[in-house]
Coordinates of C-alpha atoms in Angstrom, one line a residue:
M1 CA -1.4 23.2 13.6
T2 CA -3.4 26.3 14.8
D3 CA -5.7 27.8 12.4
N4 CA -4.5 30.7 11.6
A5 CA -5.8 33.2 8.9
S6 CA -3.5 36.2 9.3
N7 CA -1.7 37.9 6.7
T8 CA 1.3 38.5 8.2
P9 CA 1.5 36.8 11.0
K10 CA 3.9 38.0 13.8
A11 CA 7.3 36.4 14.1
N12 CA 10.5 37.5 16.2
G13 CA 12.7 34.8 16.0
Q14 CA 12.7 34.7 20.1
G15 CA 10.0 32.4 21.2
Q16 CA 6.7 34.6 20.6
A17 CA 4.3 32.4 19.6
M18 CA 3.3 32.9 15.5
W19 CA -0.4 33.7 16.8
G20 CA 0.6 35.7 20.2
G21 CA -1.2 39.3 19.3
R22 CA -4.4 37.7 20.6
F23 CA -3.0 36.3 24.0
S24 CA -1.2 38.1 26.9
A25 CA -0.1 34.8 28.3
K26 CA 1.6 31.7 27.6
P27 CA 0.2 28.5 26.9
A28 CA 0.2 26.2 30.1
E29 CA 3.0 23.7 29.7
L30 CA 0.3 21.1 29.3
M31 CA -1.2 22.6 26.5
Q32 CA 1.7 23.0 25.1
A33 CA 2.6 19.3 24.9
I34 CA -0.7 18.3 23.7
N35 CA -0.4 20.8 21.2
V36 CA 3.3 20.8 19.8
S37 CA 3.2 18.3 16.6
I38 CA 6.7 19.4 15.0
G39 CA 8.1 16.0 16.6
F40 CA 6.0 14.0 13.9
D41 CA 5.5 16.5 11.1
K42 CA 8.8 17.7 10.6
R43 CA 8.7 14.8 8.2
L44 CA 6.7 17.4 6.1
W45 CA 10.0 20.0 5.6
A46 CA 10.1 19.3 1.9
Q47 CA 6.5 19.5 1.0
D48 CA 6.2 23.0 3.1
L49 CA 9.2 24.3 1.7
A50 CA 7.8 23.3 -2.1
G51 CA 4.7 24.8 -1.2
S52 CA 6.2 28.1 0.4
R53 CA 8.6 28.7 -2.7
A54 CA 5.3 28.3 -5.3
H55 CA 3.3 30.4 -3.1
A56 CA 6.1 33.0 -3.0
R57 CA 6.7 33.1 -6.8
M58 CA 3.2 33.2 -7.3
L59 CA 2.9 36.7 -4.8
M60 CA 5.5 38.0 -6.7
N61 CA 4.0 37.2 -10.4
Q62 CA 0.5 38.7 -9.0
G63 CA 2.4 41.7 -7.7
V64 CA 1.2 41.2 -4.3
I65 CA 5.0 41.1 -2.9
S66 CA 7.5 42.8 -4.6
S67 CA 10.1 41.0 -6.3
H68 CA 12.9 42.0 -4.1
D69 CA 11.0 40.9 -1.4
G70 CA 10.2 37.7 -3.5
D71 CA 13.9 36.8 -4.4
E72 CA 15.0 37.5 -0.6
I73 CA 12.5 34.9 0.6
L74 CA 13.3 32.4 -2.0
E75 CA 16.9 33.2 -1.0
G76 CA 16.2 32.6 2.4
L77 CA 14.2 29.3 1.7
A78 CA 17.4 27.9 0.0
R79 CA 19.6 28.5 3.2
V80 CA 16.9 26.9 5.3
E81 CA 16.8 24.1 3.2
D82 CA 20.4 23.8 3.4
E83 CA 20.1 23.5 7.0
L84 CA 17.5 20.6 6.7
L85 CA 19.4 19.0 4.6
S86 CA 22.6 19.0 6.6
G87 CA 21.3 18.1 9.7
T88 CA 21.8 21.4 11.4
F89 CA 18.2 23.1 11.4
P90 CA 17.2 24.1 14.7
F91 CA 13.9 22.6 15.4
R92 CA 12.2 23.9 18.4
D93 CA 9.4 23.2 20.1
E94 CA 8.0 26.3 21.1
Y95 CA 6.9 26.7 17.3
E96 CA 4.7 23.9 17.6
D97 CA 5.1 22.2 14.3
I98 CA 7.2 22.6 10.9
H99 CA 5.2 25.5 9.5
M100 CA 6.0 27.7 12.4
N101 CA 9.5 26.6 12.6
I102 CA 10.6 26.8 8.7
E103 CA 8.8 30.7 9.1
A104 CA 10.5 31.5 12.6
R105 CA 13.8 30.2 11.2
L106 CA 13.3 32.3 7.8
R107 CA 13.0 35.6 9.7
E108 CA 16.2 34.6 11.6
L109 CA 18.0 34.5 8.4
I110 CA 16.0 37.6 6.3
G111 CA 14.5 39.6 9.0
P112 CA 10.9 40.7 9.2
T113 CA 10.2 40.0 4.8
A114 CA 9.8 36.3 5.8
G115 CA 6.7 37.6 7.4
R116 CA 5.2 38.7 3.8
L117 CA 5.3 35.1 3.0
H118 CA 2.3 34.2 4.7
T119 CA 0.2 37.0 2.9
A120 CA -2.8 35.0 1.2
R121 CA -1.9 31.9 3.3
S122 CA -3.2 30.1 6.3
R123 CA -1.8 27.2 8.3
N124 CA -5.1 25.5 7.2
D125 CA -4.3 25.3 3.6
Q126 CA -0.8 25.2 4.2
V127 CA -1.3 21.6 6.1
A128 CA -3.5 20.4 3.6
V129 CA -1.2 21.0 0.5
D130 CA 2.1 19.8 2.7
F131 CA 0.2 16.5 3.5
R132 CA -1.6 16.1 0.0
L133 CA 2.2 16.8 -1.3
W134 CA 3.2 13.8 1.2
V135 CA 0.4 11.2 0.7
R136 CA 0.8 11.5 -3.1
D137 CA 4.4 10.7 -3.3
A138 CA 3.6 8.0 -0.4
C139 CA 1.2 6.7 -3.4
D140 CA 3.9 6.9 -6.0
R141 CA 6.5 5.2 -3.8
T142 CA 4.2 2.1 -2.8
V143 CA 3.1 1.7 -6.7
G144 CA 6.9 1.2 -7.2
Q145 CA 7.0 -1.4 -4.3
L146 CA 4.1 -3.4 -5.4
E147 CA 5.6 -3.4 -9.1
A148 CA 9.2 -4.4 -7.7
L149 CA 7.2 -7.5 -5.9
Q150 CA 5.1 -8.1 -8.9
K151 CA 8.2 -8.7 -10.7
A152 CA 9.7 -10.8 -8.1
L153 CA 7.0 -13.1 -8.6
L154 CA 6.6 -13.4 -11.8
A155 CA 10.2 -14.2 -12.4
Q156 CA 9.5 -17.2 -10.0
A157 CA 6.4 -17.9 -11.5
E158 CA 8.2 -18.4 -15.1
A159 CA 10.8 -20.6 -13.7
Y160 CA 7.9 -22.9 -11.9
A161 CA 5.3 -22.3 -14.7
D162 CA 5.2 -26.3 -15.1
A163 CA 5.8 -27.3 -11.5
L164 CA 2.8 -29.3 -10.0
M165 CA 1.2 -28.8 -6.8
P166 CA -2.2 -28.8 -5.2
G167 CA -4.7 -25.8 -5.7
F168 CA -6.8 -25.6 -2.8
T169 CA -10.5 -24.8 -1.2
H170 CA -11.0 -24.8 2.5
L171 CA -7.5 -25.6 2.9
Q172 CA -8.1 -29.0 1.9
P173 CA -6.8 -30.4 -1.8
A174 CA -8.9 -29.5 -4.3
Q175 CA -7.4 -29.9 -8.0
P176 CA -3.9 -29.6 -9.0
V177 CA -2.7 -26.3 -10.1
T178 CA 0.9 -24.9 -10.9
F179 CA 3.4 -23.3 -8.8
G180 CA 3.3 -20.6 -11.3
H181 CA -0.1 -20.2 -11.3
H182 CA -0.4 -20.0 -7.8
L183 CA 2.0 -16.9 -7.9
M184 CA 0.3 -15.0 -10.8
A185 CA -2.9 -14.5 -8.5
Y186 CA -0.7 -12.8 -6.4
V187 CA 0.6 -10.4 -9.5
E188 CA -3.3 -9.7 -9.9
M189 CA -4.0 -8.8 -6.8
F190 CA -1.0 -6.3 -6.2
G191 CA -1.8 -5.2 -9.8
R192 CA -5.3 -4.2 -8.4
D193 CA -3.3 -2.7 -5.4
A194 CA -1.4 -0.5 -7.5
G195 CA -4.3 0.4 -9.4
R196 CA -6.1 1.6 -5.7
F197 CA -3.0 3.9 -5.3
R198 CA -3.1 5.2 -9.2
D199 CA -6.9 6.0 -8.8
A200 CA -6.2 7.8 -5.0
R201 CA -3.8 9.9 -6.6
A202 CA -5.7 11.0 -9.1
R203 CA -8.6 12.0 -7.3
M204 CA -6.2 14.1 -4.7
N205 CA -4.4 15.5 -7.3
E206 CA -5.9 18.8 -6.7
C207 CA -4.3 21.8 -4.8
P208 CA -5.8 23.6 -1.8
L209 CA -3.4 26.0 -1.6
G210 CA -5.0 29.7 -1.6
A211 CA -7.9 28.2 0.5
A212 CA -6.6 30.0 3.3
A213 CA -8.2 29.3 6.2
L214 CA -11.5 28.7 4.8
A215 CA -12.7 31.2 3.2
G216 CA -10.4 32.2 0.4
S217 CA -8.3 34.9 0.2
P218 CA -9.2 38.8 -1.1
F219 CA -5.9 39.1 -2.7
P220 CA -5.3 38.8 -6.7
I221 CA -3.8 35.2 -5.8
D222 CA -3.5 32.8 -8.7
R223 CA -4.2 29.0 -7.6
Q224 CA -3.8 27.6 -10.9
Q225 CA 0.1 28.7 -11.1
T226 CA 0.5 27.3 -7.6
A227 CA -1.3 24.1 -8.5
T228 CA 0.5 23.8 -11.9
A229 CA 4.1 24.6 -9.9
L230 CA 3.5 21.9 -7.4
G231 CA 2.5 18.9 -10.1
F232 CA -1.3 19.4 -9.4
D233 CA -4.0 19.1 -12.2
R234 CA -5.9 22.1 -10.9
P235 CA -6.8 24.3 -7.5
T236 CA -9.3 22.8 -5.2
A237 CA -12.9 24.1 -6.2
N238 CA -14.3 24.9 -2.8
S239 CA -12.2 26.4 0.0
L240 CA -14.2 25.0 3.1
D241 CA -13.9 21.6 1.6
S242 CA -9.9 22.4 0.8
V243 CA -9.0 22.6 4.4
S244 CA -11.4 20.6 6.1
S245 CA -11.0 17.0 4.0
R246 CA -9.2 14.5 4.5
D247 CA -10.7 11.5 2.7
F248 CA -7.4 11.9 0.3
A249 CA -5.6 10.0 3.0
L250 CA -8.5 7.9 3.8
E251 CA -9.1 6.6 0.3
A252 CA -4.6 6.1 0.6
L253 CA -5.1 4.5 3.9
S254 CA -8.0 2.1 2.5
A255 CA -5.7 1.1 -0.2
A256 CA -2.8 0.4 2.0
S257 CA -5.1 -1.7 4.2
I258 CA -6.3 -3.7 1.3
T259 CA -2.7 -4.1 0.4
A260 CA -1.7 -5.2 3.5
T261 CA -4.4 -8.1 3.6
H262 CA -3.1 -9.4 0.3
L263 CA 0.6 -9.5 1.8
S264 CA -0.3 -11.0 5.1
R265 CA -2.5 -14.1 3.0
L266 CA 1.0 -14.5 1.2
A267 CA 2.7 -14.3 4.5
E268 CA 0.6 -16.7 5.7
E269 CA 1.5 -19.3 2.9
I270 CA 5.0 -18.6 3.4
V271 CA 4.6 -19.5 7.0
L272 CA 2.0 -22.9 6.0
W273 CA 4.8 -23.8 3.4
T274 CA 7.6 -23.8 5.1
T275 CA 7.0 -26.2 7.6
P276 CA 8.0 -30.0 7.9
M277 CA 4.3 -30.7 7.0
F278 CA 3.9 -28.9 3.9
G279 CA 7.7 -28.6 3.0
F280 CA 6.9 -27.0 -0.3
I281 CA 9.7 -23.9 -0.4
K282 CA 12.7 -23.0 1.6
L283 CA 14.0 -19.7 2.5
T284 CA 17.5 -19.0 3.0
D285 CA 19.0 -17.6 6.5
A286 CA 18.3 -14.4 5.0
F287 CA 14.8 -14.0 6.1
T288 CA 14.7 -16.9 9.1
T289 CA 15.6 -16.7 12.7
G290 CA 16.8 -18.9 14.9
S291 CA 15.4 -20.2 18.6
S292 CA 17.3 -19.1 22.2
I293 CA 16.3 -22.6 23.1
M294 CA 15.7 -24.9 20.4
P295 CA 18.9 -25.5 18.2
Q296 CA 16.7 -26.9 15.5
K297 CA 14.3 -24.0 14.3
K298 CA 14.2 -22.1 11.2
N299 CA 11.2 -19.5 11.8
P300 CA 9.9 -17.7 9.2
D301 CA 10.2 -14.9 11.0
A302 CA 9.6 -12.1 8.3
A303 CA 7.0 -13.6 7.1
E304 CA 4.9 -13.7 10.3
L305 CA 5.9 -9.9 10.8
V306 CA 4.4 -9.4 7.3
R307 CA 1.3 -11.0 8.5
A308 CA 1.3 -9.0 11.6
K309 CA 1.3 -5.5 9.8
V310 CA -2.0 -5.4 8.9
G311 CA -3.1 -4.9 12.1
R312 CA -1.5 -1.3 12.5
I313 CA -2.1 -0.4 9.0
L314 CA -5.8 -1.2 9.4
G315 CA -5.7 0.5 12.8
S316 CA -4.3 3.6 11.1
L317 CA -7.2 3.6 8.7
T318 CA -9.9 3.5 11.9
T319 CA -8.0 5.9 13.5
L320 CA -7.8 8.5 10.8
T321 CA -11.9 7.4 10.3
V322 CA -13.1 8.1 14.0
V323 CA -10.9 11.2 14.0
M324 CA -12.7 12.8 10.9
K325 CA -16.4 11.3 11.5
G326 CA -17.7 13.9 13.4
L327 CA -16.2 17.1 12.6
P328 CA -18.3 20.0 11.5
L329 CA -16.7 22.4 8.9
A330 CA -14.1 23.5 8.1
Y331 CA -10.9 23.2 10.1
S332 CA -10.7 21.6 13.8
K333 CA -7.6 20.5 15.6
D334 CA -8.4 17.3 15.9
M335 CA -6.9 17.1 11.7
Q336 CA -3.6 17.0 13.5
E337 CA -3.9 13.7 14.6
D338 CA -4.1 12.7 11.1
K339 CA -0.5 12.6 10.3
V340 CA 0.9 9.9 12.7
P341 CA -1.1 7.1 11.8
T342 CA -0.7 7.7 8.1
F343 CA 2.9 7.7 8.3
E344 CA 2.9 4.7 10.4
A345 CA 0.7 2.9 7.8
F346 CA 3.2 3.8 5.2
D347 CA 6.3 3.3 6.8
A348 CA 4.9 -0.2 7.9
L349 CA 3.7 -0.9 4.3
E350 CA 6.8 -0.2 2.7
L351 CA 9.0 -2.0 4.9
S352 CA 6.1 -5.1 4.1
L353 CA 6.7 -5.0 0.5
L354 CA 10.3 -4.7 0.8
A355 CA 10.5 -8.1 2.7
M356 CA 7.6 -9.5 0.8
A357 CA 9.9 -8.8 -2.1
G358 CA 13.1 -10.4 -0.6
M359 CA 11.7 -13.5 0.5
I360 CA 9.9 -14.2 -3.0
A361 CA 13.3 -13.7 -4.7
D362 CA 14.8 -15.6 -2.0
L363 CA 12.6 -18.9 -1.4
T364 CA 13.3 -22.1 -3.4
P365 CA 10.4 -24.7 -4.1
N366 CA 10.5 -28.3 -3.5
T367 CA 8.7 -29.4 -6.6
E368 CA 9.2 -33.0 -5.7
T369 CA 7.3 -32.9 -2.6
M370 CA 4.7 -30.4 -4.2
A371 CA 4.3 -32.7 -7.2
K372 CA 3.4 -35.3 -4.9
A373 CA 1.0 -33.8 -3.0
A374 CA -0.8 -32.7 -6.0
G375 CA -2.3 -35.9 -6.4
A376 CA -3.6 -36.4 -2.8
G377 CA -7.2 -36.3 -1.8
F378 CA -8.3 -37.6 -5.2
S379 CA -7.6 -33.8 -6.2
T380 CA -8.2 -35.4 -10.1
A381 CA -12.0 -36.1 -9.2
T382 CA -13.2 -33.4 -11.2
D383 CA -11.3 -34.8 -14.2
L384 CA -13.0 -38.0 -14.2
A385 CA -16.1 -36.5 -13.6
D386 CA -15.7 -33.8 -16.9
W387 CA -14.4 -36.8 -18.8
L388 CA -17.6 -38.7 -17.8
V389 CA -19.6 -35.9 -19.4
R390 CA -17.3 -34.9 -22.4
T391 CA -16.4 -38.7 -23.4
L392 CA -19.6 -40.6 -22.6
N393 CA -22.3 -37.5 -22.5
M394 CA -23.5 -37.7 -19.5
P395 CA -25.1 -35.1 -17.7
F396 CA -22.7 -33.3 -15.4
R397 CA -24.8 -33.9 -12.1
D398 CA -24.9 -38.1 -13.0
A399 CA -20.8 -37.8 -13.7
H400 CA -20.8 -36.0 -10.2
H401 CA -22.6 -38.6 -8.5
V402 CA -20.5 -41.4 -10.7
T403 CA -17.4 -39.7 -9.3
G404 CA -18.5 -39.7 -5.7
S405 CA -19.2 -43.5 -5.8
A406 CA -15.5 -44.3 -7.5
V407 CA -14.2 -41.6 -4.5
K408 CA -15.7 -43.8 -2.0
T409 CA -14.4 -47.1 -3.4
A410 CA -11.0 -46.0 -3.9
E411 CA -11.0 -44.3 -0.3
G412 CA -12.6 -47.7 1.2
L413 CA -9.4 -49.5 -0.5
G414 CA -6.9 -46.8 0.7
V415 CA -5.7 -45.9 -2.7
D416 CA -6.0 -43.1 -5.4
L417 CA -8.4 -42.9 -8.1
A418 CA -6.2 -43.9 -10.8
D419 CA -5.4 -47.3 -8.8
L420 CA -8.4 -48.5 -9.0
S421 CA -8.7 -51.1 -11.9
L422 CA -10.8 -50.9 -14.9
E423 CA -13.4 -53.7 -13.6
Q424 CA -13.8 -51.5 -10.2
F425 CA -14.6 -48.1 -12.7
Q426 CA -17.0 -50.6 -14.8
A427 CA -18.7 -51.6 -11.7
I428 CA -19.6 -48.1 -10.8
E429 CA -19.8 -47.4 -14.5
P430 CA -19.9 -50.0 -17.1
Q431 CA -19.2 -47.4 -20.0
I432 CA -16.0 -46.1 -18.9
T433 CA -13.2 -47.3 -20.8
N434 CA -9.3 -47.6 -20.4
A435 CA -8.8 -43.9 -21.8
V436 CA -10.0 -42.7 -18.5
Y437 CA -6.6 -43.2 -16.7
A438 CA -5.0 -39.9 -19.1
V439 CA -7.2 -37.8 -17.3
L440 CA -5.8 -38.8 -13.8
T441 CA -2.8 -37.5 -13.5
P442 CA -2.3 -34.3 -12.0
A443 CA -0.2 -33.4 -14.7
A444 CA -3.1 -34.0 -17.3
S445 CA -4.9 -32.5 -14.7
A446 CA -3.5 -29.0 -14.8
A447 CA -2.6 -29.4 -18.4
S448 CA -6.0 -29.7 -19.6
R449 CA -7.5 -26.3 -17.5
M450 CA -6.6 -24.2 -21.2
S451 CA -9.6 -21.6 -20.6
Y452 CA -8.3 -18.3 -20.1
G453 CA -6.6 -17.8 -17.1
G454 CA -6.3 -21.7 -16.5
T455 CA -3.4 -23.6 -15.0
A456 CA -2.4 -24.6 -17.9
P457 CA 1.1 -24.0 -18.1
A458 CA 0.9 -22.9 -21.8
Q459 CA -2.0 -19.8 -20.1
V460 CA 0.3 -19.5 -17.0
R461 CA 3.1 -18.5 -19.3
A462 CA 0.8 -16.0 -21.5
Q463 CA -0.2 -14.7 -18.7
I464 CA 3.4 -14.1 -17.5
A465 CA 4.1 -12.7 -21.1
R466 CA 1.4 -9.9 -20.6
W467 CA 2.5 -8.8 -17.3
K468 CA 6.0 -8.8 -18.3
E469 CA 5.1 -6.3 -21.3
Q470 CA 2.9 -3.8 -18.7
L471 CA 5.8 -3.6 -15.7
A472 CA 8.5 -3.1 -18.4

């Protein structure tokens, strides 16, 4: 996508470069190979047609081109769209990019009038609006995919709001929680991810069309009209910034990278939970694969691949950041490298979100195994300390010390805290009574966490209801 500020670029439909008037020879084959972008930016054809239609109508309304010419251009663009939709459009490398391919084809279909479409427009603002439209659409799609994943998580969380499992810190059993509570943590994460995409979309919703090459246009254009026609809130306020900034893509890629990180964490838990050592969940054959040599294997490959996608997505953010980091204003050809990493990142993210939503809906928790594990590792020790504070009015640090001594005793005997006798408890702290046993079960521990956002099933259901209403 080469800088081209000409108001009426040449295009003869016979392979002559659109910017060829200044040059007496064709580019070297190697130059053509490194310069051409039609192989990947043809994905922007719908956005390019939308921008061209808005621009043509504005030029007509402002009297820059005649209504006759404008109608002929719009009719020609409709014919181009039919070819693109039917797969008969002749993409050609000699026209470099999607913008020149469409313009050249338009000239073949309607003749020299096609050249008037580029009045008051450059490929610099043309690609800026096309790419911004594409990224905006990608953000909208991603929000929808995130909400679908949240709904899948909500359905499982609601079904298993009471199912006990161990909560971990340092991947060591910490305190009992419920499976519903654990899944709701990801509902919150993905909710913030959706918010980041919405925020990015709001910031990028300014239209660069009309900035031309870098300095604006001498023609009496109406930039608010084209902005409104394309669904933007307003035109961009600085022509240099309009054509030279790609922070809208960087922000979207940053949101994608954070989302991919959350997906990777959930994928890692699915991988762990499906191992025989955990045995917390099962996946059907729909989201697992076998081994070519070990017939017993059932591998969570979908989760592993989602886990790996964060590398590709984060790599895309890094790629575009490095491309943009040293560019002087305004447009530089380096910026042609903005599209491939962005396309690849959102392709990978979309696949990951769809696969994760599928896995969440597909999984079945092994509630007995999880409940048994919920009491492992003295997970109710904090409940004992809290009981000492509440019942005996003991300072928490003293209660912490007493509880640590009880854990040491139980560990030495090879039993859980609930298996210690009252005499053994009272040997550590004489004021302890039989009432202590009521708090030493995982179910009692989870049920007692009634603070807002806690793991008590009643609190989990309240959060589920809040999110269901929000996503309705």
